[in-house]
Amino acid sequence: MSGGKAELRHASFPLSFLLEPPEELEMSFIHVVESSDFPIQNLPYGIFSTKEQPKHRIGVAIGNQVLDLSAVKHLFDGPILSKHHHVFDQPTLNHFMGLGWEAWTEARAFLQKLLSADEPMLRDNMELRKRAFVPQTSAIMHLPAEIGDYTDFYSSRQHATNVGIMFRGKENALMPNWSVAHQLRQSGLAHVRTVNTLHLPVGYHGRSSSVVISGTPIRRPLGQMQPDETKPPVFGPCKLLDIELEMAFFAGPGNKLGEPIRISEAHKHIFGMVLMNDWSARDIQKWEYVPLGPFLGKSFGTTISPWVVTMEALQPFALPNPIQDPKPLPYLCDDQPYTFDINLFVALKGEGMSKPANICSSNFKHMYWTMKQQLTHHTVNGCNLRPGDLLASGTISGPDPENFGSMLELSWRGTKSIDLGNGQSRKFLQDGDEVIITGLSVSDVFLLPLALQAIAKEMVTESALGNVLEKCSQQDPSDALL
């Protein structure tokens, strides 16, 4: 298999294609090396600026360049976009997302034509090319959209089962909306048959203001914890800082309040995907989550990758949907393939380590509920989505221990260490740890590499008793969950 891997670097990372084999595919007049993340088959959207031009603007990645759409907006001459050139002057993708599926398809087709080797419109206009292209090394990446609302789902059956076993025991691993226990009584004897009856994609409303772009340092949060269940709670820095391997999608056109989106139309409301790390403070979360669910244990930071790959670009990697038994309620039934084969990896690089150590290998196809089902369920009560809303998959865990998408699972609630090599190990994150999430999909024609990176920095805060700097403890905290 030819092609290369995305570099591990302290910067923003793409969700993008590599070519395999490049000579059989459409080429661009922009030089694209064989190992590039950004061939003409990808063309992800992002928001960038430069030191010379600090205004945020919409860009499309091609090779090692960013095409500034504000500089070429007048060239869009299709039936939809010719009337909406203003969307490419915006500092976020929200307006473009709001135009809908037909406009996205029109834009992609035009951009592939505009950037192709045989199209002279931009290729031969050197003055326009000078204004329209920015080297990626000069681009400063920003959040792709103004995220009005952020919803995090809980759609991995294996993750839900693992967490349930840890905290409720094997017999009560899945909550009632995941599973139903049927009591049978025969001949005066009680027999219990547990049926893993999955009913709905569970989710909760997250905090959109703390969603940040890849490469942003994350500070260890403060909060209440109860490490000893026989004593009152204590206040201090989180000692069980964790990652959650996720992916997320941006919503396109919204729906009116009170008008659900049918699953047959859901794909028209899904713009594209990013990688996500939903940082988690497990000790804070454990103390606070009953009865209303996550709050401060989650809201301190969520990291996403900067380039948004459209669903049209991802179609070569679509798979049949998972078998759901029993069959979901009719409003959630859908036979169109909308599961994607994306191999996902999590690596961790601690201070003093020469290279990252891989700690997790999973796959997006392990999700029980599809994105279309998540979006449909989200709106079935009449809840109105808006362009730029972010909907996340939840932790992506597979059936084997190496597929577990959180350190909570990998260390099995802190009862075993995660080996990083060279004498290093972890149960949860330490200050200065660097987390790198990458992914790769393979088809007969494409490779799909994607990556995300962020650093868990030490937490320094002012004490409530005065300007006393408090540094987080790095002592082994595994007993806090036991």
Short mmCIF file of C-alpha atoms in Angstrom, two decimals:
data_model
loop_
_atom_site.label_atom_id
_atom_site.label_comp_id
_atom_site.label_asym_id
_atom_site.label_seq_id
_atom_site.Cartn_x
_atom_site.Cartn_y
_atom_site.Cartn_z
CA MET A 1 0.00 0.00 0.00
CA SER A 2 1.57 3.26 -1.04
CA GLY A 3 1.11 6.55 0.73
CA GLY A 4 2.21 7.78 4.11
CA LYS A 5 0.91 8.66 7.53
CA ALA A 6 -0.04 12.00 8.97
CA GLU A 7 2.83 13.55 10.89
CA LEU A 8 2.62 13.87 14.64
CA ARG A 9 3.13 17.56 15.18
CA HIS A 10 2.18 20.26 17.67
CA ALA A 11 -0.45 21.87 15.49
CA SER A 12 -3.93 21.44 14.13
CA PHE A 13 -4.66 18.18 12.37
CA PRO A 14 -6.77 17.16 9.36
CA LEU A 15 -9.47 14.67 8.64
CA SER A 16 -8.33 13.94 5.13
CA PHE A 17 -7.47 11.58 2.28
CA LEU A 18 -4.27 10.11 0.96
CA LEU A 19 -4.27 8.62 -2.54
CA GLU A 20 -3.96 4.94 -3.40
CA PRO A 21 -2.89 4.70 -6.16
CA PRO A 22 -2.50 8.42 -7.08
CA GLU A 23 -2.02 7.95 -10.82
CA GLU A 24 -5.54 6.49 -11.23
CA LEU A 25 -7.31 9.47 -9.67
CA GLU A 26 -8.18 12.96 -10.80
CA MET A 27 -5.26 15.32 -10.29
CA SER A 28 -5.03 19.00 -9.38
CA PHE A 29 -2.85 21.74 -10.87
CA ILE A 30 -1.75 22.33 -7.28
CA HIS A 31 1.16 20.03 -6.58
CA VAL A 32 0.02 17.30 -4.19
CA VAL A 33 2.68 14.88 -2.98
CA GLU A 34 1.78 11.23 -2.73
CA SER A 35 1.72 11.31 1.07
CA SER A 36 -0.43 14.45 1.30
CA ASP A 37 -3.45 14.54 3.56
CA PHE A 38 -5.27 16.81 1.09
CA PRO A 39 -5.75 15.49 -2.44
CA ILE A 40 -8.53 16.76 -4.65
CA GLN A 41 -10.77 13.88 -3.50
CA ASN A 42 -10.93 15.32 0.00
CA LEU A 43 -11.29 19.13 0.02
CA PRO A 44 -12.26 19.63 3.70
CA TYR A 45 -13.53 22.97 4.94
CA GLY A 46 -11.99 24.97 7.77
CA ILE A 47 -11.66 28.46 9.22
CA PHE A 48 -8.25 30.10 9.09
CA SER A 49 -6.41 33.38 9.42
CA THR A 50 -2.83 34.55 9.00
CA LYS A 51 -0.63 36.95 10.92
CA GLU A 52 -0.79 39.34 7.99
CA GLN A 53 -4.58 39.01 7.64
CA PRO A 54 -6.11 38.24 11.06
CA LYS A 55 -9.67 38.13 9.72
CA HIS A 56 -11.18 34.66 10.03
CA ARG A 57 -12.21 33.23 6.68
CA ILE A 58 -13.32 29.99 5.04
CA GLY A 59 -10.66 27.83 3.46
CA VAL A 60 -10.43 24.51 1.62
CA ALA A 61 -7.32 22.38 2.01
CA ILE A 62 -5.58 21.17 -1.16
CA GLY A 63 -2.04 19.79 -1.03
CA ASN A 64 0.03 22.03 1.22
CA GLN A 65 -2.15 25.05 0.42
CA VAL A 66 -5.37 26.59 1.70
CA LEU A 67 -7.75 27.99 -0.92
CA ASP A 68 -9.32 31.18 0.45
CA LEU A 69 -12.94 30.97 -0.69
CA SER A 70 -13.50 34.69 -0.07
CA ALA A 71 -11.02 35.36 -2.88
CA VAL A 72 -12.79 33.12 -5.39
CA LYS A 73 -16.42 33.51 -4.29
CA HIS A 74 -17.31 35.31 -7.54
CA LEU A 75 -16.43 32.19 -9.52
CA PHE A 76 -19.22 30.09 -8.01
CA ASP A 77 -21.80 30.21 -10.81
CA GLY A 78 -24.15 27.33 -9.96
CA PRO A 79 -27.90 27.76 -9.52
CA ILE A 80 -27.66 27.98 -5.71
CA LEU A 81 -24.27 29.44 -4.89
CA SER A 82 -24.39 32.16 -7.56
CA LYS A 83 -27.07 33.74 -5.37
CA HIS A 84 -25.22 33.21 -2.10
CA HIS A 85 -21.66 34.43 -2.62
CA HIS A 86 -21.88 36.14 0.77
CA VAL A 87 -21.58 32.81 2.63
CA PHE A 88 -17.90 32.68 1.66
CA ASP A 89 -17.27 36.06 3.28
CA GLN A 90 -18.33 34.82 6.71
CA PRO A 91 -15.93 34.17 9.63
CA THR A 92 -17.51 30.74 10.28
CA LEU A 93 -19.07 27.94 8.25
CA ASN A 94 -22.54 28.39 9.78
CA HIS A 95 -24.12 30.23 6.86
CA PHE A 96 -22.71 27.77 4.33
CA MET A 97 -23.84 24.83 6.48
CA GLY A 98 -27.31 26.36 6.59
CA LEU A 99 -27.68 26.36 2.78
CA GLY A 100 -28.18 22.62 2.78
CA TRP A 101 -27.23 19.45 1.01
CA GLU A 102 -27.81 20.65 -2.55
CA ALA A 103 -25.52 23.66 -2.02
CA TRP A 104 -22.80 21.49 -0.44
CA THR A 105 -22.92 19.10 -3.40
CA GLU A 106 -22.78 21.99 -5.85
CA ALA A 107 -19.80 23.54 -4.03
CA ARG A 108 -17.83 20.29 -3.96
CA ALA A 109 -18.39 19.61 -7.66
CA PHE A 110 -17.35 23.15 -8.56
CA LEU A 111 -14.24 23.10 -6.36
CA GLN A 112 -13.09 19.79 -7.80
CA LYS A 113 -13.50 21.24 -11.30
CA LEU A 114 -11.84 24.56 -10.37
CA LEU A 115 -8.80 22.83 -8.88
CA SER A 116 -8.44 20.12 -11.52
CA ALA A 117 -5.38 20.00 -13.74
CA ASP A 118 -7.42 20.52 -16.92
CA GLU A 119 -9.36 23.62 -15.78
CA PRO A 120 -7.67 26.94 -16.76
CA MET A 121 -10.04 29.31 -14.87
CA LEU A 122 -7.84 29.54 -11.77
CA ARG A 123 -4.83 27.60 -13.00
CA ASP A 124 -3.89 30.25 -15.56
CA ASN A 125 -4.86 33.33 -13.56
CA MET A 126 -1.63 33.95 -11.70
CA GLU A 127 -2.80 37.21 -10.10
CA LEU A 128 -5.85 35.51 -8.61
CA ARG A 129 -3.82 32.49 -7.55
CA LYS A 130 -1.47 34.75 -5.62
CA ARG A 131 -4.42 36.16 -3.65
CA ALA A 132 -6.38 32.93 -3.31
CA PHE A 133 -3.79 30.47 -1.98
CA VAL A 134 -2.15 30.53 1.44
CA PRO A 135 0.53 28.02 2.52
CA GLN A 136 -0.79 25.79 5.28
CA THR A 137 2.31 26.56 7.29
CA SER A 138 1.10 30.18 7.46
CA ALA A 139 -2.50 29.34 8.31
CA ILE A 140 -3.75 29.70 11.88
CA MET A 141 -6.74 27.39 12.33
CA HIS A 142 -9.88 28.23 14.31
CA LEU A 143 -13.13 26.53 15.27
CA PRO A 144 -15.02 25.69 12.06
CA ALA A 145 -18.34 27.04 13.31
CA GLU A 146 -20.00 29.04 16.01
CA ILE A 147 -21.34 26.11 18.01
CA GLY A 148 -24.70 27.10 19.42
CA ASP A 149 -25.44 23.76 21.03
CA TYR A 150 -23.41 20.62 21.67
CA THR A 151 -24.90 17.19 22.34
CA ASP A 152 -22.86 14.18 23.39
CA PHE A 153 -24.37 10.76 22.78
CA TYR A 154 -23.66 7.47 24.54
CA SER A 155 -23.96 5.21 21.51
CA SER A 156 -21.30 2.54 21.98
CA ARG A 157 -22.88 -0.53 23.49
CA GLN A 158 -19.49 -1.87 24.54
CA HIS A 159 -18.53 1.36 26.33
CA ALA A 160 -21.89 1.48 28.11
CA THR A 161 -21.47 -2.15 29.14
CA ASN A 162 -17.91 -1.67 30.41
CA VAL A 163 -18.79 1.37 32.51
CA GLY A 164 -21.92 -0.34 33.80
CA ILE A 165 -19.98 -3.41 34.92
CA MET A 166 -17.45 -1.24 36.75
CA PHE A 167 -20.02 0.79 38.66
CA ARG A 168 -23.15 -1.41 38.87
CA GLY A 169 -21.91 -4.96 38.37
CA LYS A 170 -22.29 -7.37 35.48
CA GLU A 171 -25.95 -8.17 36.18
CA ASN A 172 -26.98 -4.50 35.99
CA ALA A 173 -24.45 -3.21 33.49
CA LEU A 174 -26.89 -1.56 31.08
CA MET A 175 -29.52 0.92 32.22
CA PRO A 176 -33.22 0.22 31.46
CA ASN A 177 -33.26 2.34 28.31
CA TRP A 178 -30.41 0.17 27.05
CA SER A 179 -31.67 -3.20 28.32
CA VAL A 180 -34.77 -4.84 29.72
CA ALA A 181 -34.73 -7.65 32.28
CA HIS A 182 -37.66 -10.01 32.00
CA GLN A 183 -38.77 -11.85 35.13
CA LEU A 184 -40.11 -15.32 34.44
CA ARG A 185 -41.69 -17.45 37.11
CA GLN A 186 -42.24 -21.10 36.39
CA SER A 187 -43.28 -23.80 38.86
CA GLY A 188 -42.83 -21.40 41.74
CA LEU A 189 -39.17 -20.73 40.86
CA ALA A 190 -37.83 -17.36 39.75
CA HIS A 191 -35.82 -17.33 36.54
CA VAL A 192 -34.24 -14.14 35.27
CA ARG A 193 -33.50 -13.79 31.57
CA THR A 194 -31.59 -10.64 30.59
CA VAL A 195 -32.31 -9.48 27.06
CA ASN A 196 -30.01 -6.80 25.65
CA THR A 197 -32.86 -4.81 24.18
CA LEU A 198 -31.44 -1.54 22.88
CA HIS A 199 -34.07 1.15 22.60
CA LEU A 200 -32.68 4.65 21.94
CA PRO A 201 -29.47 6.66 21.43
CA VAL A 202 -28.88 8.12 24.89
CA GLY A 203 -27.45 11.65 24.97
CA TYR A 204 -26.98 14.74 27.10
CA HIS A 205 -26.57 18.46 26.46
CA GLY A 206 -22.92 19.53 26.74
CA ARG A 207 -21.22 22.90 27.10
CA SER A 208 -20.46 24.44 23.70
CA SER A 209 -18.42 27.37 25.06
CA SER A 210 -15.57 25.05 26.10
CA VAL A 211 -15.25 23.25 22.76
CA VAL A 212 -11.75 24.13 21.51
CA ILE A 213 -9.60 23.47 18.47
CA SER A 214 -6.89 20.80 18.31
CA GLY A 215 -3.63 21.90 19.92
CA THR A 216 -5.28 23.97 22.66
CA PRO A 217 -3.84 23.14 26.12
CA ILE A 218 -6.40 21.76 28.58
CA ARG A 219 -6.13 22.68 32.24
CA ARG A 220 -6.84 20.12 34.92
CA PRO A 221 -10.20 21.09 36.46
CA LEU A 222 -11.07 21.77 40.08
CA GLY A 223 -14.19 20.39 41.68
CA GLN A 224 -15.83 18.31 44.38
CA MET A 225 -14.93 14.64 44.79
CA GLN A 226 -15.60 11.91 47.30
CA PRO A 227 -12.57 9.61 47.25
CA ASP A 228 -13.66 8.03 50.53
CA GLU A 229 -17.36 7.17 50.50
CA THR A 230 -17.41 7.06 54.31
CA LYS A 231 -16.38 10.72 54.54
CA PRO A 232 -17.74 14.06 53.26
CA PRO A 233 -16.67 15.30 49.81
CA VAL A 234 -13.46 17.26 49.33
CA PHE A 235 -12.52 20.09 46.98
CA GLY A 236 -9.42 20.16 44.82
CA PRO A 237 -7.86 19.39 41.45
CA CYS A 238 -9.14 16.37 39.56
CA LYS A 239 -6.89 13.35 40.06
CA LEU A 240 -8.55 11.09 37.50
CA LEU A 241 -8.25 13.08 34.28
CA ASP A 242 -9.27 10.95 31.31
CA ILE A 243 -9.75 11.03 27.55
CA GLU A 244 -12.70 9.87 25.50
CA LEU A 245 -12.12 8.78 21.92
CA GLU A 246 -15.02 10.20 19.89
CA MET A 247 -16.06 11.57 16.53
CA ALA A 248 -18.62 14.31 15.96
CA PHE A 249 -20.65 15.84 13.15
CA PHE A 250 -21.85 19.35 12.42
CA ALA A 251 -25.52 19.93 11.72
CA GLY A 252 -26.52 21.72 8.55
CA PRO A 253 -29.97 23.22 8.00
CA GLY A 254 -32.01 23.24 11.16
CA ASN A 255 -35.63 22.37 11.70
CA LYS A 256 -38.45 24.51 13.00
CA LEU A 257 -39.38 24.15 16.64
CA GLY A 258 -41.96 21.37 16.92
CA GLU A 259 -41.14 19.79 13.54
CA PRO A 260 -39.01 16.61 13.78
CA ILE A 261 -36.58 15.55 11.06
CA ARG A 262 -37.52 12.23 9.48
CA ILE A 263 -34.76 9.65 9.25
CA SER A 264 -35.22 9.52 5.47
CA GLU A 265 -34.19 13.20 5.37
CA ALA A 266 -31.55 13.13 8.12
CA HIS A 267 -28.56 12.87 5.76
CA LYS A 268 -29.46 16.27 4.31
CA HIS A 269 -28.85 17.81 7.75
CA ILE A 270 -25.38 16.31 8.38
CA PHE A 271 -22.60 18.53 7.00
CA GLY A 272 -19.40 16.67 7.89
CA MET A 273 -17.24 15.07 10.55
CA VAL A 274 -14.38 15.87 12.90
CA LEU A 275 -12.41 13.93 15.50
CA MET A 276 -13.12 14.65 19.14
CA ASN A 277 -11.57 14.15 22.56
CA ASP A 278 -14.18 14.71 25.24
CA TRP A 279 -11.92 15.23 28.27
CA SER A 280 -13.39 13.74 31.43
CA ALA A 281 -12.74 14.29 35.15
CA ARG A 282 -13.80 10.87 36.42
CA ASP A 283 -13.66 11.58 40.15
CA ILE A 284 -15.70 14.79 39.77
CA GLN A 285 -18.11 13.02 37.43
CA LYS A 286 -18.65 10.08 39.78
CA TRP A 287 -19.67 12.35 42.67
CA GLU A 288 -21.95 14.65 40.68
CA TYR A 289 -23.65 12.58 37.97
CA VAL A 290 -26.65 11.31 39.98
CA PRO A 291 -29.39 12.25 39.26
CA LEU A 292 -28.94 14.59 36.27
CA GLY A 293 -25.83 13.27 34.56
CA PRO A 294 -22.47 14.90 33.64
CA PHE A 295 -21.78 18.51 34.57
CA LEU A 296 -18.41 19.85 35.78
CA GLY A 297 -16.77 16.50 35.07
CA LYS A 298 -17.20 17.20 31.35
CA SER A 299 -17.75 20.91 30.75
CA PHE A 300 -14.14 22.06 31.28
CA GLY A 301 -12.96 21.10 27.79
CA THR A 302 -13.77 19.27 24.56
CA THR A 303 -11.27 19.20 21.69
CA ILE A 304 -12.09 18.82 17.99
CA SER A 305 -9.99 18.71 14.82
CA PRO A 306 -10.08 21.86 12.61
CA TRP A 307 -10.82 20.46 9.14
CA VAL A 308 -14.38 19.26 8.50
CA VAL A 309 -14.65 16.46 5.95
CA THR A 310 -17.99 16.39 4.16
CA MET A 311 -20.16 13.31 4.18
CA GLU A 312 -19.90 13.14 0.39
CA ALA A 313 -16.13 12.78 0.70
CA LEU A 314 -16.61 10.02 3.29
CA GLN A 315 -19.00 7.92 1.20
CA PRO A 316 -16.27 5.54 -0.14
CA PHE A 317 -15.94 4.29 3.44
CA ALA A 318 -19.63 3.69 4.15
CA LEU A 319 -20.65 0.29 5.55
CA PRO A 320 -24.00 -1.41 6.12
CA ASN A 321 -25.55 -0.32 9.39
CA PRO A 322 -25.08 -2.54 12.46
CA ILE A 323 -27.64 -5.23 13.08
CA GLN A 324 -29.99 -3.91 15.77
CA ASP A 325 -31.88 -6.56 17.67
CA PRO A 326 -34.65 -6.05 18.43
CA LYS A 327 -35.63 -3.79 15.58
CA PRO A 328 -35.80 -0.13 16.67
CA LEU A 329 -39.08 1.72 16.80
CA PRO A 330 -40.24 2.76 13.31
CA TYR A 331 -39.04 6.36 13.50
CA LEU A 332 -35.45 5.08 13.95
CA CYS A 333 -35.51 2.42 11.21
CA ASP A 334 -33.20 3.04 8.25
CA ASP A 335 -31.72 0.64 5.69
CA GLN A 336 -29.38 3.07 3.91
CA PRO A 337 -25.71 2.47 4.84
CA TYR A 338 -24.54 5.21 7.20
CA THR A 339 -21.87 3.48 9.25
CA PHE A 340 -18.24 4.28 8.38
CA ASP A 341 -15.11 2.17 8.55
CA ILE A 342 -12.63 4.48 10.27
CA ASN A 343 -9.83 2.89 12.25
CA LEU A 344 -9.07 5.06 15.28
CA PHE A 345 -5.97 5.23 17.45
CA VAL A 346 -5.06 7.00 20.67
CA ALA A 347 -1.43 7.64 21.58
CA LEU A 348 -0.01 9.26 24.69
CA LYS A 349 3.29 11.10 25.02
CA GLY A 350 4.39 12.01 28.51
CA GLU A 351 7.07 14.48 29.47
CA GLY A 352 10.47 12.92 28.86
CA MET A 353 9.15 10.39 26.32
CA SER A 354 10.87 10.51 22.92
CA LYS A 355 7.78 9.36 21.02
CA PRO A 356 4.10 8.66 21.69
CA ALA A 357 2.93 5.23 22.80
CA ASN A 358 -0.24 3.82 21.31
CA ILE A 359 -2.77 2.91 24.01
CA CYS A 360 -5.96 2.26 22.01
CA SER A 361 -6.99 0.92 18.60
CA SER A 362 -10.70 1.15 17.86
CA ASN A 363 -13.07 1.77 14.93
CA PHE A 364 -16.02 4.06 14.31
CA LYS A 365 -17.98 1.09 12.96
CA HIS A 366 -18.37 -0.16 16.54
CA MET A 367 -21.07 2.44 17.18
CA TYR A 368 -24.48 0.86 17.77
CA TRP A 369 -26.48 3.91 16.65
CA THR A 370 -25.80 5.77 13.39
CA MET A 371 -25.50 9.55 13.03
CA LYS A 372 -28.83 9.62 11.18
CA GLN A 373 -30.50 7.84 14.09
CA GLN A 374 -28.88 10.21 16.57
CA LEU A 375 -30.06 13.30 14.69
CA THR A 376 -33.56 11.89 14.16
CA HIS A 377 -33.96 10.98 17.82
CA HIS A 378 -32.62 14.40 18.85
CA THR A 379 -35.45 16.13 16.98
CA VAL A 380 -38.30 13.63 17.42
CA ASN A 381 -39.71 15.64 20.34
CA GLY A 382 -39.67 18.80 18.21
CA CYS A 383 -36.30 20.09 19.41
CA ASN A 384 -34.93 22.50 16.84
CA LEU A 385 -31.36 22.08 15.58
CA ARG A 386 -29.45 25.00 14.08
CA PRO A 387 -26.59 25.21 11.57
CA GLY A 388 -23.28 24.61 13.35
CA ASP A 389 -24.70 22.53 16.20
CA LEU A 390 -22.26 19.78 17.17
CA LEU A 391 -23.40 16.20 17.84
CA ALA A 392 -20.82 13.75 19.20
CA SER A 393 -20.76 9.98 19.06
CA GLY A 394 -19.82 9.25 22.64
CA THR A 395 -16.83 7.08 23.55
CA ILE A 396 -16.00 4.62 20.77
CA SER A 397 -15.11 1.26 22.32
CA GLY A 398 -14.91 -2.10 20.57
CA PRO A 399 -15.25 -5.69 21.82
CA ASP A 400 -11.60 -6.29 22.78
CA PRO A 401 -9.61 -4.60 25.57
CA GLU A 402 -7.31 -2.86 23.09
CA ASN A 403 -10.43 -1.28 21.53
CA PHE A 404 -11.49 0.52 24.71
CA GLY A 405 -11.77 4.26 24.04
CA SER A 406 -11.04 5.68 27.52
CA MET A 407 -8.38 5.25 30.18
CA LEU A 408 -11.16 4.41 32.64
CA GLU A 409 -11.75 1.26 30.60
CA LEU A 410 -8.13 0.61 29.61
CA SER A 411 -7.05 0.69 33.27
CA TRP A 412 -10.33 -0.95 34.30
CA ARG A 413 -11.20 1.69 36.87
CA GLY A 414 -7.57 2.13 37.90
CA THR A 415 -6.99 -1.52 38.83
CA LYS A 416 -4.24 -2.05 36.26
CA SER A 417 -1.58 0.06 34.60
CA ILE A 418 -1.40 1.03 30.93
CA ASP A 419 2.12 0.29 29.68
CA LEU A 420 3.79 3.12 27.73
CA GLY A 421 7.15 1.41 27.36
CA ASN A 422 10.59 2.28 28.78
CA GLY A 423 9.32 1.93 32.33
CA GLN A 424 6.50 4.45 31.90
CA SER A 425 2.87 3.64 32.66
CA ARG A 426 -0.41 5.39 33.36
CA LYS A 427 -3.79 4.77 34.90
CA PHE A 428 -5.03 8.31 34.21
CA LEU A 429 -3.45 11.42 32.68
CA GLN A 430 -0.60 13.26 34.35
CA ASP A 431 0.30 16.93 33.92
CA GLY A 432 2.08 17.59 30.65
CA ASP A 433 0.75 14.47 28.93
CA GLU A 434 0.11 14.91 25.22
CA VAL A 435 -2.82 13.02 23.66
CA ILE A 436 -2.80 12.25 19.93
CA ILE A 437 -5.92 10.80 18.31
CA THR A 438 -5.55 9.57 14.73
CA GLY A 439 -7.61 7.57 12.30
CA LEU A 440 -7.23 5.74 9.02
CA SER A 441 -9.77 4.28 6.62
CA VAL A 442 -8.85 2.07 3.70
CA SER A 443 -10.83 1.29 0.54
CA ASP A 444 -9.78 0.03 -2.86
CA VAL A 445 -9.01 3.60 -3.94
CA PHE A 446 -8.45 5.81 -0.89
CA LEU A 447 -6.65 6.03 2.38
CA LEU A 448 -8.23 8.33 4.97
CA PRO A 449 -5.87 9.70 7.64
CA LEU A 450 -7.12 12.00 10.37
CA ALA A 451 -5.64 13.30 13.57
CA LEU A 452 -6.20 15.38 16.66
CA GLN A 453 -3.78 16.57 19.30
CA ALA A 454 -3.99 18.38 22.59
CA ILE A 455 -1.94 18.68 25.74
CA ALA A 456 -3.19 18.21 29.29
CA LYS A 457 -1.32 21.05 30.97
CA GLU A 458 -0.83 21.46 34.69
CA MET A 459 -3.57 23.32 36.51
CA VAL A 460 -2.52 26.52 38.25
CA THR A 461 -5.25 28.47 39.97
CA GLU A 462 -5.84 31.03 42.67
CA SER A 463 -6.97 29.57 45.96
CA ALA A 464 -10.19 30.87 47.47
CA LEU A 465 -8.10 31.80 50.51
CA GLY A 466 -5.75 34.09 48.59
CA ASN A 467 -3.33 34.23 45.73
CA VAL A 468 -1.79 30.87 46.51
CA LEU A 469 -0.67 28.90 43.49
CA GLU A 470 -1.79 25.31 43.64
CA LYS A 471 -0.24 22.67 41.43
CA CYS A 472 -2.04 19.41 40.74
CA SER A 473 -0.80 16.30 42.49
CA GLN A 474 0.62 13.63 40.21
CA GLN A 475 0.43 10.88 42.80
CA ASP A 476 -1.24 7.63 41.81
CA PRO A 477 -4.96 8.39 42.26
CA SER A 478 -6.40 5.01 41.25
CA ASP A 479 -7.97 4.31 44.63
CA ALA A 480 -10.31 7.29 44.27
CA LEU A 481 -12.71 5.21 42.17
CA LEU A 482 -12.43 2.02 44.15
#
